Amino acid sequence: MLEQERITKIADDLAAAERDRTMIPRLTQQYPEMTVEDSYAVQNEWRRRSEESGRRLVGRKIGLTSKVMQEATGISEPDYGAIFADQVYENGSVIKHDQYSNVRIEVELAFVLKDELKGPNVSIFDVLRATEYVVPALEILSSRIEMEGRTIVDTISDNAALGAMVYGGNPVAPDAVDLRWVSALLYRNETIEDTGVAAAVLNHPANGVVWLANKLAAHNDSLPAGSIILAGSFTKPMWVHPGDTVHADYGDLGAITCRFE
């Protein structure tokens, strides 16, 4: 693994990029020997600094769980990142575009846990039992590392490119609907841009949470009760710009709308 001095420098560079709304060169270009475990060490350093500064961890995001997302990024395995309370927006929010870089939107489902999930060997049945409700959500992507040629090492270090999330619509119990068949229509400025079905996420969106719980166990971590888990996108990323209004219609599960200024 990279020595701690380099981990700290990478975290410093990413913090500066987030502050200045700039991007740094690909880490895999700067540090060809960097591994996945190195990138999680960078992410953990960023998380530690965030919590020390008073930010409150409220959940995790899972990325790259669907074929459409893997094809869009050229990356073939999932990753995860941390969600803090100041990154969570309610339905109808007006969001400042310039606080993020390379702003894109993804359509997802969020799982809210009533019980802790701790791997290894977590199953889909464990996830469904531990889930209080599932709610429509949008993920706002923000990339602090140059995008062309990124690998899984780059995205993990960048907190899986999380900018923020927006939740809305109708929260439902995990057994109230067939979650595989939850679908969404994604609009930008009253024009439909994409559609998707939640089964695109590992054949069942709960499987994303299964993957996450077991992956966290390998890092001596777990998902506490009350966590919000963004389970992964079932549409490709949609670019958004200042002045854009985004609307996602989830049918019986309601809708989410937000505007960027």
PDB file of C-alpha atoms in Angstrom:
ATOM      1  CA  MET A   1       0.000   0.000   0.000  1.00  0.00           C
ATOM      2  CA  LEU A   2       0.981   3.644  -0.371  1.00  0.00           C
ATOM      3  CA  GLU A   3       2.703   5.163   2.620  1.00  0.00           C
ATOM      4  CA  GLN A   4       0.593   7.413   4.876  1.00  0.00           C
ATOM      5  CA  GLU A   5       2.390  10.539   3.634  1.00  0.00           C
ATOM      6  CA  ARG A   6       1.089   9.953   0.106  1.00  0.00           C
ATOM      7  CA  ILE A   7      -2.417   9.095   1.362  1.00  0.00           C
ATOM      8  CA  THR A   8      -2.437  12.411   3.236  1.00  0.00           C
ATOM      9  CA  LYS A   9      -1.194  14.342   0.184  1.00  0.00           C
ATOM     10  CA  ILE A  10      -3.910  12.842  -2.036  1.00  0.00           C
ATOM     11  CA  ALA A  11      -6.566  13.752   0.553  1.00  0.00           C
ATOM     12  CA  ASP A  12      -5.140  17.294   0.677  1.00  0.00           C
ATOM     13  CA  ASP A  13      -5.250  17.580  -3.125  1.00  0.00           C
ATOM     14  CA  LEU A  14      -8.863  16.357  -3.257  1.00  0.00           C
ATOM     15  CA  ALA A  15      -9.889  18.754  -0.487  1.00  0.00           C
ATOM     16  CA  ALA A  16      -8.346  21.653  -2.411  1.00  0.00           C
ATOM     17  CA  ALA A  17     -10.110  20.564  -5.608  1.00  0.00           C
ATOM     18  CA  GLU A  18     -13.448  20.456  -3.800  1.00  0.00           C
ATOM     19  CA  ARG A  19     -12.865  23.871  -2.257  1.00  0.00           C
ATOM     20  CA  ASP A  20     -11.780  25.487  -5.532  1.00  0.00           C
ATOM     21  CA  ARG A  21     -14.219  23.575  -7.792  1.00  0.00           C
ATOM     22  CA  THR A  22     -11.345  22.240  -9.848  1.00  0.00           C
ATOM     23  CA  MET A  23     -10.101  18.786 -10.802  1.00  0.00           C
ATOM     24  CA  ILE A  24      -6.830  17.009 -10.155  1.00  0.00           C
ATOM     25  CA  PRO A  25      -5.115  14.637 -12.629  1.00  0.00           C
ATOM     26  CA  ARG A  26      -6.085  10.980 -12.433  1.00  0.00           C
ATOM     27  CA  LEU A  27      -4.538   9.310  -9.412  1.00  0.00           C
ATOM     28  CA  THR A  28      -3.774   6.230 -11.496  1.00  0.00           C
ATOM     29  CA  GLN A  29      -1.664   8.486 -13.699  1.00  0.00           C
ATOM     30  CA  GLN A  30       0.149  10.060 -10.745  1.00  0.00           C
ATOM     31  CA  TYR A  31       0.488   6.829  -8.726  1.00  0.00           C
ATOM     32  CA  PRO A  32       0.390   3.822 -11.102  1.00  0.00           C
ATOM     33  CA  GLU A  33       1.028   1.451  -8.205  1.00  0.00           C
ATOM     34  CA  MET A  34      -2.068   2.641  -6.287  1.00  0.00           C
ATOM     35  CA  THR A  35      -4.508  -0.126  -5.289  1.00  0.00           C
ATOM     36  CA  VAL A  36      -8.196  -0.298  -4.363  1.00  0.00           C
ATOM     37  CA  GLU A  37      -7.239  -0.549  -0.690  1.00  0.00           C
ATOM     38  CA  ASP A  38      -5.123   2.591  -1.087  1.00  0.00           C
ATOM     39  CA  SER A  39      -8.128   4.421  -2.515  1.00  0.00           C
ATOM     40  CA  TYR A  40     -10.349   3.387   0.399  1.00  0.00           C
ATOM     41  CA  ALA A  41      -7.597   4.622   2.736  1.00  0.00           C
ATOM     42  CA  VAL A  42      -7.804   8.020   0.988  1.00  0.00           C
ATOM     43  CA  GLN A  43     -11.593   8.009   1.316  1.00  0.00           C
ATOM     44  CA  ASN A  44     -11.357   7.092   5.013  1.00  0.00           C
ATOM     45  CA  GLU A  45      -8.936   9.967   5.596  1.00  0.00           C
ATOM     46  CA  TRP A  46     -11.428  12.340   3.951  1.00  0.00           C
ATOM     47  CA  ARG A  47     -14.246  10.883   6.060  1.00  0.00           C
ATOM     48  CA  ARG A  48     -12.183  11.210   9.263  1.00  0.00           C
ATOM     49  CA  ARG A  49     -11.456  14.870   8.548  1.00  0.00           C
ATOM     50  CA  SER A  50     -15.118  15.527   7.765  1.00  0.00           C
ATOM     51  CA  GLU A  51     -16.300  13.999  11.032  1.00  0.00           C
ATOM     52  CA  GLU A  52     -13.627  15.842  13.012  1.00  0.00           C
ATOM     53  CA  SER A  53     -14.892  19.103  11.510  1.00  0.00           C
ATOM     54  CA  GLY A  54     -18.391  18.361  12.850  1.00  0.00           C
ATOM     55  CA  ARG A  55     -20.089  16.797   9.834  1.00  0.00           C
ATOM     56  CA  ARG A  56     -22.503  13.950  10.658  1.00  0.00           C
ATOM     57  CA  LEU A  57     -22.349  10.681   8.739  1.00  0.00           C
ATOM     58  CA  VAL A  58     -25.879   9.582   7.788  1.00  0.00           C
ATOM     59  CA  GLY A  59     -25.317   6.815   5.238  1.00  0.00           C
ATOM     60  CA  ARG A  60     -23.503   5.402   2.246  1.00  0.00           C
ATOM     61  CA  LYS A  61     -23.822   5.448  -1.503  1.00  0.00           C
ATOM     62  CA  ILE A  62     -23.158   2.516  -3.770  1.00  0.00           C
ATOM     63  CA  GLY A  63     -21.919   3.217  -7.266  1.00  0.00           C
ATOM     64  CA  LEU A  64     -21.450   1.327 -10.504  1.00  0.00           C
ATOM     65  CA  THR A  65     -23.950  -1.425  -9.685  1.00  0.00           C
ATOM     66  CA  SER A  66     -25.722  -1.527 -13.052  1.00  0.00           C
ATOM     67  CA  LYS A  67     -24.534  -2.397 -16.548  1.00  0.00           C
ATOM     68  CA  VAL A  68     -25.599   1.019 -17.838  1.00  0.00           C
ATOM     69  CA  MET A  69     -23.376   2.737 -15.254  1.00  0.00           C
ATOM     70  CA  GLN A  70     -20.468   0.377 -15.779  1.00  0.00           C
ATOM     71  CA  GLU A  71     -20.648   0.958 -19.522  1.00  0.00           C
ATOM     72  CA  ALA A  72     -20.908   4.728 -19.010  1.00  0.00           C
ATOM     73  CA  THR A  73     -17.724   4.789 -16.926  1.00  0.00           C
ATOM     74  CA  GLY A  74     -15.771   1.850 -18.294  1.00  0.00           C
ATOM     75  CA  ILE A  75     -15.519   0.425 -14.750  1.00  0.00           C
ATOM     76  CA  SER A  76     -16.750  -3.114 -14.108  1.00  0.00           C
ATOM     77  CA  GLU A  77     -17.090  -3.366 -10.320  1.00  0.00           C
ATOM     78  CA  PRO A  78     -19.118  -1.461  -7.679  1.00  0.00           C
ATOM     79  CA  ASP A  79     -17.733   1.049  -5.205  1.00  0.00           C
ATOM     80  CA  TYR A  80     -19.050   2.968  -2.202  1.00  0.00           C
ATOM     81  CA  GLY A  81     -18.781   6.371  -0.558  1.00  0.00           C
ATOM     82  CA  ALA A  82     -19.943   8.262   2.537  1.00  0.00           C
ATOM     83  CA  ILE A  83     -23.040  10.494   2.799  1.00  0.00           C
ATOM     84  CA  PHE A  84     -23.099  13.352   5.322  1.00  0.00           C
ATOM     85  CA  ALA A  85     -26.173  15.180   6.632  1.00  0.00           C
ATOM     86  CA  ASP A  86     -25.273  18.372   4.755  1.00  0.00           C
ATOM     87  CA  GLN A  87     -25.393  16.418   1.472  1.00  0.00           C
ATOM     88  CA  VAL A  88     -29.068  15.434   1.823  1.00  0.00           C
ATOM     89  CA  TYR A  89     -31.763  17.597   0.182  1.00  0.00           C
ATOM     90  CA  GLU A  90     -35.540  17.346   0.416  1.00  0.00           C
ATOM     91  CA  ASN A  91     -37.886  17.159  -2.547  1.00  0.00           C
ATOM     92  CA  GLY A  92     -38.364  20.556  -4.196  1.00  0.00           C
ATOM     93  CA  SER A  93     -34.986  21.942  -3.152  1.00  0.00           C
ATOM     94  CA  VAL A  94     -33.196  24.702  -5.034  1.00  0.00           C
ATOM     95  CA  ILE A  95     -29.543  23.667  -5.207  1.00  0.00           C
ATOM     96  CA  LYS A  96     -26.495  25.806  -5.926  1.00  0.00           C
ATOM     97  CA  HIS A  97     -24.860  24.350  -9.017  1.00  0.00           C
ATOM     98  CA  ASP A  98     -21.462  25.956  -8.468  1.00  0.00           C
ATOM     99  CA  GLN A  99     -20.762  24.052  -5.253  1.00  0.00           C
ATOM    100  CA  TYR A 100     -20.128  20.938  -7.376  1.00  0.00           C
ATOM    101  CA  SER A 101     -17.920  19.990 -10.330  1.00  0.00           C
ATOM    102  CA  ASN A 102     -19.024  18.082 -13.452  1.00  0.00           C
ATOM    103  CA  VAL A 103     -22.607  17.958 -12.175  1.00  0.00           C
ATOM    104  CA  ARG A 104     -24.712  14.974 -13.214  1.00  0.00           C
ATOM    105  CA  ILE A 105     -27.879  13.285 -11.909  1.00  0.00           C
ATOM    106  CA  GLU A 106     -28.669   9.599 -11.420  1.00  0.00           C
ATOM    107  CA  VAL A 107     -31.996   7.895 -10.624  1.00  0.00           C
ATOM    108  CA  GLU A 108     -31.920   5.535  -7.641  1.00  0.00           C
ATOM    109  CA  LEU A 109     -33.756   4.005  -4.687  1.00  0.00           C
ATOM    110  CA  ALA A 110     -32.649   4.719  -1.119  1.00  0.00           C
ATOM    111  CA  PHE A 111     -32.953   2.126   1.646  1.00  0.00           C
ATOM    112  CA  VAL A 112     -33.461   3.427   5.205  1.00  0.00           C
ATOM    113  CA  LEU A 113     -32.440   0.884   7.833  1.00  0.00           C
ATOM    114  CA  LYS A 114     -34.255   0.164  11.107  1.00  0.00           C
ATOM    115  CA  ASP A 115     -31.630  -2.385  12.194  1.00  0.00           C
ATOM    116  CA  GLU A 116     -27.864  -2.641  11.846  1.00  0.00           C
ATOM    117  CA  LEU A 117     -26.465  -4.629   8.941  1.00  0.00           C
ATOM    118  CA  LYS A 118     -23.105  -6.195   9.642  1.00  0.00           C
ATOM    119  CA  GLY A 119     -21.306  -8.602   7.354  1.00  0.00           C
ATOM    120  CA  PRO A 120     -19.891 -10.900   6.293  1.00  0.00           C
ATOM    121  CA  ASN A 121     -22.505 -13.240   4.854  1.00  0.00           C
ATOM    122  CA  VAL A 122     -25.339 -10.701   4.696  1.00  0.00           C
ATOM    123  CA  SER A 123     -28.094 -11.943   2.356  1.00  0.00           C
ATOM    124  CA  ILE A 124     -30.904 -10.194   0.503  1.00  0.00           C
ATOM    125  CA  PHE A 125     -33.295 -11.489   3.168  1.00  0.00           C
ATOM    126  CA  ASP A 126     -31.198  -9.841   5.882  1.00  0.00           C
ATOM    127  CA  VAL A 127     -31.360  -6.542   3.962  1.00  0.00           C
ATOM    128  CA  LEU A 128     -35.136  -6.669   3.508  1.00  0.00           C
ATOM    129  CA  ARG A 129     -35.675  -7.529   7.200  1.00  0.00           C
ATOM    130  CA  ALA A 130     -33.407  -4.666   8.294  1.00  0.00           C
ATOM    131  CA  THR A 131     -35.033  -2.069   5.990  1.00  0.00           C
ATOM    132  CA  GLU A 132     -37.714   0.227   7.426  1.00  0.00           C
ATOM    133  CA  TYR A 133     -38.652   1.760   4.091  1.00  0.00           C
ATOM    134  CA  VAL A 134     -37.461   2.409   0.546  1.00  0.00           C
ATOM    135  CA  VAL A 135     -37.812   5.870  -1.002  1.00  0.00           C
ATOM    136  CA  PRO A 136     -37.113   7.400  -4.431  1.00  0.00           C
ATOM    137  CA  ALA A 137     -33.869   9.347  -4.579  1.00  0.00           C
ATOM    138  CA  LEU A 138     -31.650  11.240  -6.991  1.00  0.00           C
ATOM    139  CA  GLU A 139     -27.898  11.272  -6.661  1.00  0.00           C
ATOM    140  CA  ILE A 140     -25.973  14.397  -7.595  1.00  0.00           C
ATOM    141  CA  LEU A 141     -22.544  13.443  -8.909  1.00  0.00           C
ATOM    142  CA  SER A 142     -19.538  15.723  -8.496  1.00  0.00           C
ATOM    143  CA  SER A 143     -16.098  14.712  -9.777  1.00  0.00           C
ATOM    144  CA  ARG A 144     -12.932  16.155  -8.301  1.00  0.00           C
ATOM    145  CA  ILE A 145     -10.669  13.958 -10.437  1.00  0.00           C
ATOM    146  CA  GLU A 146     -10.401  14.316 -14.216  1.00  0.00           C
ATOM    147  CA  MET A 147     -12.975  12.003 -15.742  1.00  0.00           C
ATOM    148  CA  GLU A 148     -11.420  10.607 -18.900  1.00  0.00           C
ATOM    149  CA  GLY A 149      -9.696   7.299 -18.283  1.00  0.00           C
ATOM    150  CA  ARG A 150     -10.736   6.974 -14.638  1.00  0.00           C
ATOM    151  CA  THR A 151     -10.499   3.587 -12.956  1.00  0.00           C
ATOM    152  CA  ILE A 152     -12.135   2.219  -9.812  1.00  0.00           C
ATOM    153  CA  VAL A 153      -9.128   3.511  -7.851  1.00  0.00           C
ATOM    154  CA  ASP A 154      -9.862   7.088  -8.931  1.00  0.00           C
ATOM    155  CA  THR A 155     -13.597   6.945  -8.205  1.00  0.00           C
ATOM    156  CA  ILE A 156     -13.246   5.396  -4.734  1.00  0.00           C
ATOM    157  CA  SER A 157     -10.665   8.017  -3.718  1.00  0.00           C
ATOM    158  CA  ASP A 158     -13.122  10.688  -4.874  1.00  0.00           C
ATOM    159  CA  ASN A 159     -15.769   9.384  -2.431  1.00  0.00           C
ATOM    160  CA  ALA A 160     -17.386   7.553  -5.350  1.00  0.00           C
ATOM    161  CA  ALA A 161     -18.029  10.963  -6.992  1.00  0.00           C
ATOM    162  CA  LEU A 162     -20.811  11.836  -4.524  1.00  0.00           C
ATOM    163  CA  GLY A 163     -21.926  15.440  -4.447  1.00  0.00           C
ATOM    164  CA  ALA A 164     -25.310  15.123  -2.725  1.00  0.00           C
ATOM    165  CA  MET A 165     -28.669  13.339  -2.830  1.00  0.00           C
ATOM    166  CA  VAL A 166     -32.307  14.406  -3.069  1.00  0.00           C
ATOM    167  CA  TYR A 167     -35.116  12.250  -1.662  1.00  0.00           C
ATOM    168  CA  GLY A 168     -38.850  12.460  -2.243  1.00  0.00           C
ATOM    169  CA  GLY A 169     -41.914  10.644  -3.440  1.00  0.00           C
ATOM    170  CA  ASN A 170     -43.648   7.955  -1.405  1.00  0.00           C
ATOM    171  CA  PRO A 171     -41.656   5.896   1.140  1.00  0.00           C
ATOM    172  CA  VAL A 172     -42.792   2.254   1.064  1.00  0.00           C
ATOM    173  CA  ALA A 173     -42.090  -0.852   3.112  1.00  0.00           C
ATOM    174  CA  PRO A 174     -39.648  -3.143   1.271  1.00  0.00           C
ATOM    175  CA  ASP A 175     -42.344  -5.808   0.841  1.00  0.00           C
ATOM    176  CA  ALA A 176     -45.064  -3.396  -0.322  1.00  0.00           C
ATOM    177  CA  VAL A 177     -43.977  -3.495  -3.965  1.00  0.00           C
ATOM    178  CA  ASP A 178     -41.777  -5.653  -6.163  1.00  0.00           C
ATOM    179  CA  LEU A 179     -38.680  -3.463  -5.966  1.00  0.00           C
ATOM    180  CA  ARG A 180     -37.241  -5.004  -9.127  1.00  0.00           C
ATOM    181  CA  TRP A 181     -40.040  -3.424 -11.156  1.00  0.00           C
ATOM    182  CA  VAL A 182     -39.866   0.094  -9.738  1.00  0.00           C
ATOM    183  CA  SER A 183     -39.347   2.321 -12.768  1.00  0.00           C
ATOM    184  CA  ALA A 184     -38.663   5.992 -13.345  1.00  0.00           C
ATOM    185  CA  LEU A 185     -38.938   8.628 -16.063  1.00  0.00           C
ATOM    186  CA  LEU A 186     -36.204  11.264 -15.872  1.00  0.00           C
ATOM    187  CA  TYR A 187     -36.889  14.777 -17.213  1.00  0.00           C
ATOM    188  CA  ARG A 188     -34.696  17.847 -17.623  1.00  0.00           C
ATOM    189  CA  ASN A 189     -36.588  21.079 -18.283  1.00  0.00           C
ATOM    190  CA  GLU A 190     -39.840  19.250 -19.205  1.00  0.00           C
ATOM    191  CA  THR A 191     -38.055  17.020 -21.741  1.00  0.00           C
ATOM    192  CA  ILE A 192     -37.718  13.321 -21.047  1.00  0.00           C
ATOM    193  CA  GLU A 193     -34.066  12.285 -21.104  1.00  0.00           C
ATOM    194  CA  ASP A 194     -33.962   8.727 -19.780  1.00  0.00           C
ATOM    195  CA  THR A 195     -35.939   5.855 -18.268  1.00  0.00           C
ATOM    196  CA  GLY A 196     -34.949   2.884 -16.162  1.00  0.00           C
ATOM    197  CA  VAL A 197     -36.071  -0.081 -14.053  1.00  0.00           C
ATOM    198  CA  ALA A 198     -34.555  -0.853 -10.647  1.00  0.00           C
ATOM    199  CA  ALA A 199     -33.777  -4.482 -11.531  1.00  0.00           C
ATOM    200  CA  ALA A 200     -30.849  -3.040 -13.515  1.00  0.00           C
ATOM    201  CA  VAL A 201     -29.106  -2.798 -10.134  1.00  0.00           C
ATOM    202  CA  LEU A 202     -27.702  -6.312  -9.709  1.00  0.00           C
ATOM    203  CA  ASN A 203     -31.096  -7.873 -10.599  1.00  0.00           C
ATOM    204  CA  HIS A 204     -32.647  -6.394  -7.404  1.00  0.00           C
ATOM    205  CA  PRO A 205     -31.768  -3.058  -5.785  1.00  0.00           C
ATOM    206  CA  ALA A 206     -31.445  -4.738  -2.371  1.00  0.00           C
ATOM    207  CA  ASN A 207     -28.493  -6.668  -3.787  1.00  0.00           C
ATOM    208  CA  GLY A 208     -26.560  -3.410  -3.843  1.00  0.00           C
ATOM    209  CA  VAL A 209     -27.018  -3.149  -0.079  1.00  0.00           C
ATOM    210  CA  VAL A 210     -25.989  -6.810   0.269  1.00  0.00           C
ATOM    211  CA  TRP A 211     -22.753  -6.045  -1.589  1.00  0.00           C
ATOM    212  CA  LEU A 212     -22.118  -2.958   0.544  1.00  0.00           C
ATOM    213  CA  ALA A 213     -22.661  -4.639   3.918  1.00  0.00           C
ATOM    214  CA  ASN A 214     -20.304  -7.469   3.014  1.00  0.00           C
ATOM    215  CA  LYS A 215     -17.711  -5.117   1.510  1.00  0.00           C
ATOM    216  CA  LEU A 216     -17.757  -2.944   4.649  1.00  0.00           C
ATOM    217  CA  ALA A 217     -17.162  -6.029   6.798  1.00  0.00           C
ATOM    218  CA  ALA A 218     -13.841  -6.504   5.019  1.00  0.00           C
ATOM    219  CA  HIS A 219     -12.984  -2.951   6.159  1.00  0.00           C
ATOM    220  CA  ASN A 220     -14.137  -3.610   9.774  1.00  0.00           C
ATOM    221  CA  ASP A 221     -17.202  -1.412   9.292  1.00  0.00           C
ATOM    222  CA  SER A 222     -20.969  -1.878   9.198  1.00  0.00           C
ATOM    223  CA  LEU A 223     -24.251  -0.086   8.440  1.00  0.00           C
ATOM    224  CA  PRO A 224     -25.866   1.202  11.652  1.00  0.00           C
ATOM    225  CA  ALA A 225     -29.609   1.491  12.209  1.00  0.00           C
ATOM    226  CA  GLY A 226     -30.953   4.707  10.675  1.00  0.00           C
ATOM    227  CA  SER A 227     -28.508   4.676   7.769  1.00  0.00           C
ATOM    228  CA  ILE A 228     -29.622   5.952   4.367  1.00  0.00           C
ATOM    229  CA  ILE A 229     -28.228   3.768   1.591  1.00  0.00           C
ATOM    230  CA  LEU A 230     -28.267   4.930  -2.021  1.00  0.00           C
ATOM    231  CA  ALA A 231     -28.488   1.546  -3.729  1.00  0.00           C
ATOM    232  CA  GLY A 232     -27.139   2.457  -7.174  1.00  0.00           C
ATOM    233  CA  SER A 233     -28.354   4.100 -10.355  1.00  0.00           C
ATOM    234  CA  PHE A 234     -30.624   2.502 -12.928  1.00  0.00           C
ATOM    235  CA  THR A 235     -30.177   5.296 -15.464  1.00  0.00           C
ATOM    236  CA  LYS A 236     -27.034   6.669 -17.049  1.00  0.00           C
ATOM    237  CA  PRO A 237     -25.688   9.959 -15.631  1.00  0.00           C
ATOM    238  CA  MET A 238     -27.508  13.046 -16.956  1.00  0.00           C
ATOM    239  CA  TRP A 239     -25.602  16.331 -17.152  1.00  0.00           C
ATOM    240  CA  VAL A 240     -27.256  19.331 -15.512  1.00  0.00           C
ATOM    241  CA  HIS A 241     -26.442  23.031 -15.769  1.00  0.00           C
ATOM    242  CA  PRO A 242     -27.368  26.220 -13.889  1.00  0.00           C
ATOM    243  CA  GLY A 243     -31.055  26.972 -14.429  1.00  0.00           C
ATOM    244  CA  ASP A 244     -32.034  23.339 -15.099  1.00  0.00           C
ATOM    245  CA  THR A 245     -35.042  21.757 -13.423  1.00  0.00           C
ATOM    246  CA  VAL A 246     -34.834  18.000 -12.874  1.00  0.00           C
ATOM    247  CA  HIS A 247     -37.944  15.868 -12.424  1.00  0.00           C
ATOM    248  CA  ALA A 248     -38.066  12.101 -11.847  1.00  0.00           C
ATOM    249  CA  ASP A 249     -41.454  10.348 -11.998  1.00  0.00           C
ATOM    250  CA  TYR A 250     -41.518   7.000 -10.174  1.00  0.00           C
ATOM    251  CA  GLY A 251     -45.193   6.219 -10.888  1.00  0.00           C
ATOM    252  CA  ASP A 252     -46.912   4.868  -7.765  1.00  0.00           C
ATOM    253  CA  LEU A 253     -43.882   5.809  -5.660  1.00  0.00           C
ATOM    254  CA  GLY A 254     -44.342   9.488  -6.491  1.00  0.00           C
ATOM    255  CA  ALA A 255     -41.880  12.002  -7.904  1.00  0.00           C
ATOM    256  CA  ILE A 256     -38.839  14.121  -7.104  1.00  0.00           C
ATOM    257  CA  THR A 257     -38.171  17.615  -8.409  1.00  0.00           C
ATOM    258  CA  CYS A 258     -35.220  19.917  -7.839  1.00  0.00           C
ATOM    259  CA  ARG A 259     -33.796  23.001  -9.531  1.00  0.00           C
ATOM    260  CA  PHE A 260     -30.188  24.106  -9.959  1.00  0.00           C
ATOM    261  CA  GLU A 261     -29.278  27.775  -9.777  1.00  0.00           C
TER     262      GLU A 261
END
